[in-house]
mmCIF file of C-alpha atoms in Angstrom:
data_model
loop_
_atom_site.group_PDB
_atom_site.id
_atom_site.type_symbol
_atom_site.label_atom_id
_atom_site.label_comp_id
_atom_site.label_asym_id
_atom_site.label_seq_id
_atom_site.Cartn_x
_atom_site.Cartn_y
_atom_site.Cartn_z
ATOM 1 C CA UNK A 1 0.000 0.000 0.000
ATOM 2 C CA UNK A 2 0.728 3.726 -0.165
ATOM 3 C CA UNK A 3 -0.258 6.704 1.596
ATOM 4 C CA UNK A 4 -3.132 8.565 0.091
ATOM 5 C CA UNK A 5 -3.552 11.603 1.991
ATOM 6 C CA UNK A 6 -0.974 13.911 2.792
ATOM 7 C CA UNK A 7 -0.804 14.627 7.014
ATOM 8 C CA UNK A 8 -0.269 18.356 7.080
ATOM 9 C CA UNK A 9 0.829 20.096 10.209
ATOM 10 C CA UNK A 10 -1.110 20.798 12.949
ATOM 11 C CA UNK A 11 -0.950 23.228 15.740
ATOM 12 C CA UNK A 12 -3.837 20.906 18.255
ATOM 13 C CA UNK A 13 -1.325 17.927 18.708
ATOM 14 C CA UNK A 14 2.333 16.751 17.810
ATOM 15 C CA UNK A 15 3.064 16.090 14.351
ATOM 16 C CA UNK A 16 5.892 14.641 12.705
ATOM 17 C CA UNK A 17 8.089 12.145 11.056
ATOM 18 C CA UNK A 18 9.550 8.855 12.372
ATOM 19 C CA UNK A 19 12.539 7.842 10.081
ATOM 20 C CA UNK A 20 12.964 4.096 10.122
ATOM 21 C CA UNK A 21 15.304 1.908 7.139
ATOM 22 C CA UNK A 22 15.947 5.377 4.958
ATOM 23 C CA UNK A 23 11.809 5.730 5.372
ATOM 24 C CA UNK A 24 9.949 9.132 6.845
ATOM 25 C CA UNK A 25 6.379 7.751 8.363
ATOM 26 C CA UNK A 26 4.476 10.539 9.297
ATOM 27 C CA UNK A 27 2.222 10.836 12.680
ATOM 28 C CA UNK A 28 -0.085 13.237 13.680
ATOM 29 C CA UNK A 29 0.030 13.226 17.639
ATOM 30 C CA UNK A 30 2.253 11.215 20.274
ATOM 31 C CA UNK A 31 0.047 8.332 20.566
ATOM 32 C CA UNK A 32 0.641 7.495 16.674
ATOM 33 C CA UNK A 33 4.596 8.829 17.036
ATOM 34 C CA UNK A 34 4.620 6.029 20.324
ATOM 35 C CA UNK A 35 2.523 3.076 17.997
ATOM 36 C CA UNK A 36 5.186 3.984 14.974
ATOM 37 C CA UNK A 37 8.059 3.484 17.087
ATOM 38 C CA UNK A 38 7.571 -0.184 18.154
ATOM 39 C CA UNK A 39 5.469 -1.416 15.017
ATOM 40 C CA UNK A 40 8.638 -0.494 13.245
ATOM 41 C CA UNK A 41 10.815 -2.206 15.829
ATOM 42 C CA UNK A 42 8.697 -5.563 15.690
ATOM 43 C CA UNK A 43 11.032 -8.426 13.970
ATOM 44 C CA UNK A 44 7.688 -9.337 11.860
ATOM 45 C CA UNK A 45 6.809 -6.307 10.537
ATOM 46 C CA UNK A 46 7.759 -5.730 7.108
ATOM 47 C CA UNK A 47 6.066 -1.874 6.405
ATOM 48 C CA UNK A 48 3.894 0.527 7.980
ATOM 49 C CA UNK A 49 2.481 2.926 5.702
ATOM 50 C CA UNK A 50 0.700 5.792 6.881
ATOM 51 C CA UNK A 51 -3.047 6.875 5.831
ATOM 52 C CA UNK A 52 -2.453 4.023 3.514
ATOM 53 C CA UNK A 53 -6.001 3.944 2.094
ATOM 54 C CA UNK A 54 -9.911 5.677 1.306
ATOM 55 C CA UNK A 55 -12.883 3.600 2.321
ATOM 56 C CA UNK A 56 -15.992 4.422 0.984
ATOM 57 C CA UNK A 57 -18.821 4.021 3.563
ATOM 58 C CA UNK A 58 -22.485 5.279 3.946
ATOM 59 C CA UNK A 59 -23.861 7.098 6.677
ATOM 60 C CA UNK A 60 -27.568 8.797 6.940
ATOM 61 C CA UNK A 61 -27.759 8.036 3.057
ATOM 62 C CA UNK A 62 -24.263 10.046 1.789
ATOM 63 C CA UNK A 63 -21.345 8.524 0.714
ATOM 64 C CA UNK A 64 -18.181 9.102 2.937
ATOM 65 C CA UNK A 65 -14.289 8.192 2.575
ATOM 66 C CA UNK A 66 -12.876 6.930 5.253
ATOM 67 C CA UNK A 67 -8.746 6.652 5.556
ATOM 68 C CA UNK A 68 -7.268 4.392 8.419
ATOM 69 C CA UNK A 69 -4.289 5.755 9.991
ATOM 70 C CA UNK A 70 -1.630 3.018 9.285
ATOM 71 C CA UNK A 71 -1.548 0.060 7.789
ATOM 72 C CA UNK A 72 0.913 -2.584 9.238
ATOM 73 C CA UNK A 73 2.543 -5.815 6.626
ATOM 74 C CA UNK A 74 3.470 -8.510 8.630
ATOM 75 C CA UNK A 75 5.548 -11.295 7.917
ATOM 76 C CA UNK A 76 4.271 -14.485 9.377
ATOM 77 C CA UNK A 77 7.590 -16.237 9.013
ATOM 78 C CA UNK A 78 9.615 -13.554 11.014
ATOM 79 C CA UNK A 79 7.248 -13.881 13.894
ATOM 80 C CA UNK A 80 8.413 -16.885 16.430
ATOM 81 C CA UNK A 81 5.644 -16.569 18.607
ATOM 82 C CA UNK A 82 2.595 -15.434 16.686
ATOM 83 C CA UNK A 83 2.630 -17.326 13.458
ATOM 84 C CA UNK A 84 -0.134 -16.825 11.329
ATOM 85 C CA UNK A 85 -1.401 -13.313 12.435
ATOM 86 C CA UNK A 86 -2.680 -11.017 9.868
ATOM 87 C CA UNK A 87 -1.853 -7.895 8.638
ATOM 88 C CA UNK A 88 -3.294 -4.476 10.155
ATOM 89 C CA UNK A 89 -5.293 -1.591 9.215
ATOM 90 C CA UNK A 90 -5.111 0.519 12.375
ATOM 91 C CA UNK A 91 -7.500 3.533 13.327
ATOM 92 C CA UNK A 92 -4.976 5.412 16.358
ATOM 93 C CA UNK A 93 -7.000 7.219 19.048
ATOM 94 C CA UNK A 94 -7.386 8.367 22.737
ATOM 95 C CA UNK A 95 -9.518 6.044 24.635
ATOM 96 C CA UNK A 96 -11.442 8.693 25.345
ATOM 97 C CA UNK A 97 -12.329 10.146 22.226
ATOM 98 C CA UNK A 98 -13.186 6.429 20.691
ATOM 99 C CA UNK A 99 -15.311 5.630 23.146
ATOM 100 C CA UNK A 100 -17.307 9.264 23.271
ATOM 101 C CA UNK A 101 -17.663 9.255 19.513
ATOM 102 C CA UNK A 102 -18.100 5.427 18.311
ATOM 103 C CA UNK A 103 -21.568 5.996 17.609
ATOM 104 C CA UNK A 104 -20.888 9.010 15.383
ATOM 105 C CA UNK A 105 -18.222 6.724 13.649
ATOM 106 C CA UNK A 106 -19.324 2.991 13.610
ATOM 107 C CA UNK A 107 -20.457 3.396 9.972
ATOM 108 C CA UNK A 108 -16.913 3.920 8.487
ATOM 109 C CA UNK A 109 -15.462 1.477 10.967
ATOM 110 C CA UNK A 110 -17.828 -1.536 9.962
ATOM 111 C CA UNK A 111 -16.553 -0.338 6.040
ATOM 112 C CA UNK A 112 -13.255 -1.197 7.572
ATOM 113 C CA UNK A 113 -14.102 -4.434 8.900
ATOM 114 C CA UNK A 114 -15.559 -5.581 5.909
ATOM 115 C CA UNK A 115 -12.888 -3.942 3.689
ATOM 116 C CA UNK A 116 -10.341 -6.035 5.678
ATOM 117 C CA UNK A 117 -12.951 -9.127 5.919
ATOM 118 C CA UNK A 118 -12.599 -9.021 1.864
ATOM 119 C CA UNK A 119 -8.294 -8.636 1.763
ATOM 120 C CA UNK A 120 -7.719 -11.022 4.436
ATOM 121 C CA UNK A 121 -6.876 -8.488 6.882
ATOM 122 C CA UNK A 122 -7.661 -7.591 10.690
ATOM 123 C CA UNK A 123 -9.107 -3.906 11.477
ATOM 124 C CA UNK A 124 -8.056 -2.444 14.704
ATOM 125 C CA UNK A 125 -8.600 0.484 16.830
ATOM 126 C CA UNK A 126 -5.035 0.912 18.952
ATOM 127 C CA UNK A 127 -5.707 3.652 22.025
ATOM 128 C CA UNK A 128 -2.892 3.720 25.166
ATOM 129 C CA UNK A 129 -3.694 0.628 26.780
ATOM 130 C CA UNK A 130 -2.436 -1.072 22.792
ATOM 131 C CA UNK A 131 0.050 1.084 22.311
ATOM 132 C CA UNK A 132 2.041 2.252 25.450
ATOM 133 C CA UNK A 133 2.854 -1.028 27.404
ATOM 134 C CA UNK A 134 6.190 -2.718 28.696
ATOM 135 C CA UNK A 135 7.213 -3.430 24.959
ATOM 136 C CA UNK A 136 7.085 0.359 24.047
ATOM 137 C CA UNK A 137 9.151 1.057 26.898
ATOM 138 C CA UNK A 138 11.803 -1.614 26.185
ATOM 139 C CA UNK A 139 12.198 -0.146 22.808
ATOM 140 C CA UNK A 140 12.131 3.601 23.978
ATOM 141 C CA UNK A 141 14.626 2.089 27.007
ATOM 142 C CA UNK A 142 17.434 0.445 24.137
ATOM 143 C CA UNK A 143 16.954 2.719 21.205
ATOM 144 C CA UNK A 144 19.206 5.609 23.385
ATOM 145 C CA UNK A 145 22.424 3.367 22.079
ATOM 146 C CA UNK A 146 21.840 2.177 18.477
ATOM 147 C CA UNK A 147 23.949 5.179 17.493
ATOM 148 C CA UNK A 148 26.637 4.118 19.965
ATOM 149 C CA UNK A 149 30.295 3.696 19.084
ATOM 150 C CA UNK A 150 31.425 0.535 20.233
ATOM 151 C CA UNK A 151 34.415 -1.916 20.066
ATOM 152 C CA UNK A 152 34.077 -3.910 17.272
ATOM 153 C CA UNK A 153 36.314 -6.678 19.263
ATOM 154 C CA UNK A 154 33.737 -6.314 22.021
ATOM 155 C CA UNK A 155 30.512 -6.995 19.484
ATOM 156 C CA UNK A 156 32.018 -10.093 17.795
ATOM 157 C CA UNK A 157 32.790 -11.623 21.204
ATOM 158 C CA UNK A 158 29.507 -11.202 22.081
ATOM 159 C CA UNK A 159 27.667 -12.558 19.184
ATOM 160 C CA UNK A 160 30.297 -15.250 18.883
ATOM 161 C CA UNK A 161 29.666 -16.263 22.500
ATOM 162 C CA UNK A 162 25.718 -15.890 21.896
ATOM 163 C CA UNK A 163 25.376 -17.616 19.149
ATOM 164 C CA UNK A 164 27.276 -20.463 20.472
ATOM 165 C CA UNK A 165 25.350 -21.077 23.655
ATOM 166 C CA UNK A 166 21.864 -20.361 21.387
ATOM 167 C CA UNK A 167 20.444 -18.272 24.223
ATOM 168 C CA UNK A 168 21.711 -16.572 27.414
ATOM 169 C CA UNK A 169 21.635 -13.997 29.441
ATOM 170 C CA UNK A 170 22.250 -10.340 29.924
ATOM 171 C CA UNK A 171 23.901 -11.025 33.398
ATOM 172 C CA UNK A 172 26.008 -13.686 32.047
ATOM 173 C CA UNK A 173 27.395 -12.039 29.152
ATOM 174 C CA UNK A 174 28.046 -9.405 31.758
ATOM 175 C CA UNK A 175 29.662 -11.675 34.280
ATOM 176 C CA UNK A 176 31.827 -12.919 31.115
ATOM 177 C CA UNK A 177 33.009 -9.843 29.427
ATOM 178 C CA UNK A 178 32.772 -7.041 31.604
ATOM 179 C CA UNK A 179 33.320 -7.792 35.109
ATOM 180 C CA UNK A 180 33.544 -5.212 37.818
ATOM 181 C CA UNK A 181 31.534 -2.045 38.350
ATOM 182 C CA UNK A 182 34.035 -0.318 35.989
ATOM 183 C CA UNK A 183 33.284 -2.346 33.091
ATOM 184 C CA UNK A 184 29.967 -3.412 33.822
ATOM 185 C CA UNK A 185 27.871 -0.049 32.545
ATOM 186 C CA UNK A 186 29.501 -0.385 30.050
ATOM 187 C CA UNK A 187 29.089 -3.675 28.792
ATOM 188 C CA UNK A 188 25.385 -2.478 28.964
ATOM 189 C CA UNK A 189 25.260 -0.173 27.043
ATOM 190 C CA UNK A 190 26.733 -2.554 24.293
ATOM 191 C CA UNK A 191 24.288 -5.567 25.015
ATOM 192 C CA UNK A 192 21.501 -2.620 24.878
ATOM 193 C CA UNK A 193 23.390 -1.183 21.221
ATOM 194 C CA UNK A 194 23.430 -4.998 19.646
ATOM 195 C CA UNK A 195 19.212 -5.623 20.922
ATOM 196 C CA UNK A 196 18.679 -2.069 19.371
ATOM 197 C CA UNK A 197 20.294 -2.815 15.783
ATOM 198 C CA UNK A 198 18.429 -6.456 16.096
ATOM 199 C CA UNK A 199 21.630 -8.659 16.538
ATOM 200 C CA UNK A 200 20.144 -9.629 19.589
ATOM 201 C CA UNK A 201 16.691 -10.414 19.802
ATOM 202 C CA UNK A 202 14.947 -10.674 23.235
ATOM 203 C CA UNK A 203 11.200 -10.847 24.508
ATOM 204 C CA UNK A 204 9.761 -7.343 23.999
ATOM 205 C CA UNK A 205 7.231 -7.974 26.023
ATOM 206 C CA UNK A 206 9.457 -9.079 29.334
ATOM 207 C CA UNK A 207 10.555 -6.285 31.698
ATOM 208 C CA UNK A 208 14.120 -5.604 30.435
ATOM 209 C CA UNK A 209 17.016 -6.188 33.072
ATOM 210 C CA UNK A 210 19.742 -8.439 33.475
ATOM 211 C CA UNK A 211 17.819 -11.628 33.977
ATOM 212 C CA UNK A 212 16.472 -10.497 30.168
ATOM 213 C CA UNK A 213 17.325 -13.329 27.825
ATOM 214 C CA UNK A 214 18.696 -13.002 24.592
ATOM 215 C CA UNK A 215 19.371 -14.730 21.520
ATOM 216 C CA UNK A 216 21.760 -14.451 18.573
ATOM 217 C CA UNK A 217 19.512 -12.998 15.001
#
């Protein structure tokens, strides 16, 4: 898909871009800037393209368009724990605006539902309680050091020493590399650089400290 509608700027919330893989995906407010950030971070997702399509729907005998916020690809194969799961069209909003107004827009959201029922896709409505959760934070948390300079003797012993054991731990590779309270922040803020850049993957959903596992990519 593509984006058809332009987002223009807007002085009643945040507005923006989020650049991800040499790609600008626009957002209209935090809450869309916060579900950007870890949709693009997932290990399944493949694009998200913003206001990605018009839905024609009815309502009190006129004919509407309706444009979703996002649509989300996944990739089925690059998902080890949800195989099967269908792509996304996503409507982004405060709970409380959904829930005072989703009898003014029901209409254009049962035109998604049956848009998506026809293209073998799932239509979702993502407020705070979808979109900031312990995974947002973990990727908020480790994103602070993709940009940082490290050793490169440092990152190959790690992944050599991950990918030989399969899966470990952050405390371990810790204990192994960088002992002492010297060393030890450190060695963090590696382990935290190679989970950020996806040479490590890890539970997103897990609070992230040293008991975190990881595994080499």
């Amino acid at each position: 898909m593509q984006q058809v509608r332009v987002i223009k700027p807007t002085r009643r919330s945040m507005s923006g871009y989020y650049c991800h893989e040499g790609n600008s995906i626009p957002y209209e407010s935090s809450l869309e800037r916060d579900f950007v950030v870890f949709q693009t971070f997932r290990s399944n997702v493949l694009d998200v393209v913003a206001q990605p399509i018009s839905i024609p729907f009815k309502k009190n005998g006129r004919t509407y368009n309706y444009t979703p916020d996002y649509f989300v690809q996944l990739d089925n194969d690059g998902d080890r724990f949800n195989p099967h799961t269908k792509s996304l069209i996503v409507e982004v909003k405060p709970r409380d605006e959904w829930t005072r107004y989703w009898r003014d827009w029901s209409d254009k959201w049962k035109a998604a539902k049956e848009y998506c029922k026809e293209h073998d896709y799932r239509f979702k409505i993502y407020d705070e309680s979808r979109i900031r959760h312990q995974g947002l934070a973990n990727v908020e948390h480790i994103m602070r050091y993709e940009r940082l300079n490290c050793s490169s003797n440092d990152i190959r012993a790690i992944l050599e020493q991950v990918e030989m054991m399969g899966t470990t731990t952050i405390e371990y590779l810790l204990e192994m590399f960088f002992m002492g309270d010297i060393y030890r922040p450190q060695g963090r803020r590696i382990i935290y650089h190679l989970m950020a850049t996806k040479r490590l993957g890890f539970h997103l959903w897990d609070e992230l400290n040293e008991k975190t596992e990881v595994w080499y990519v």
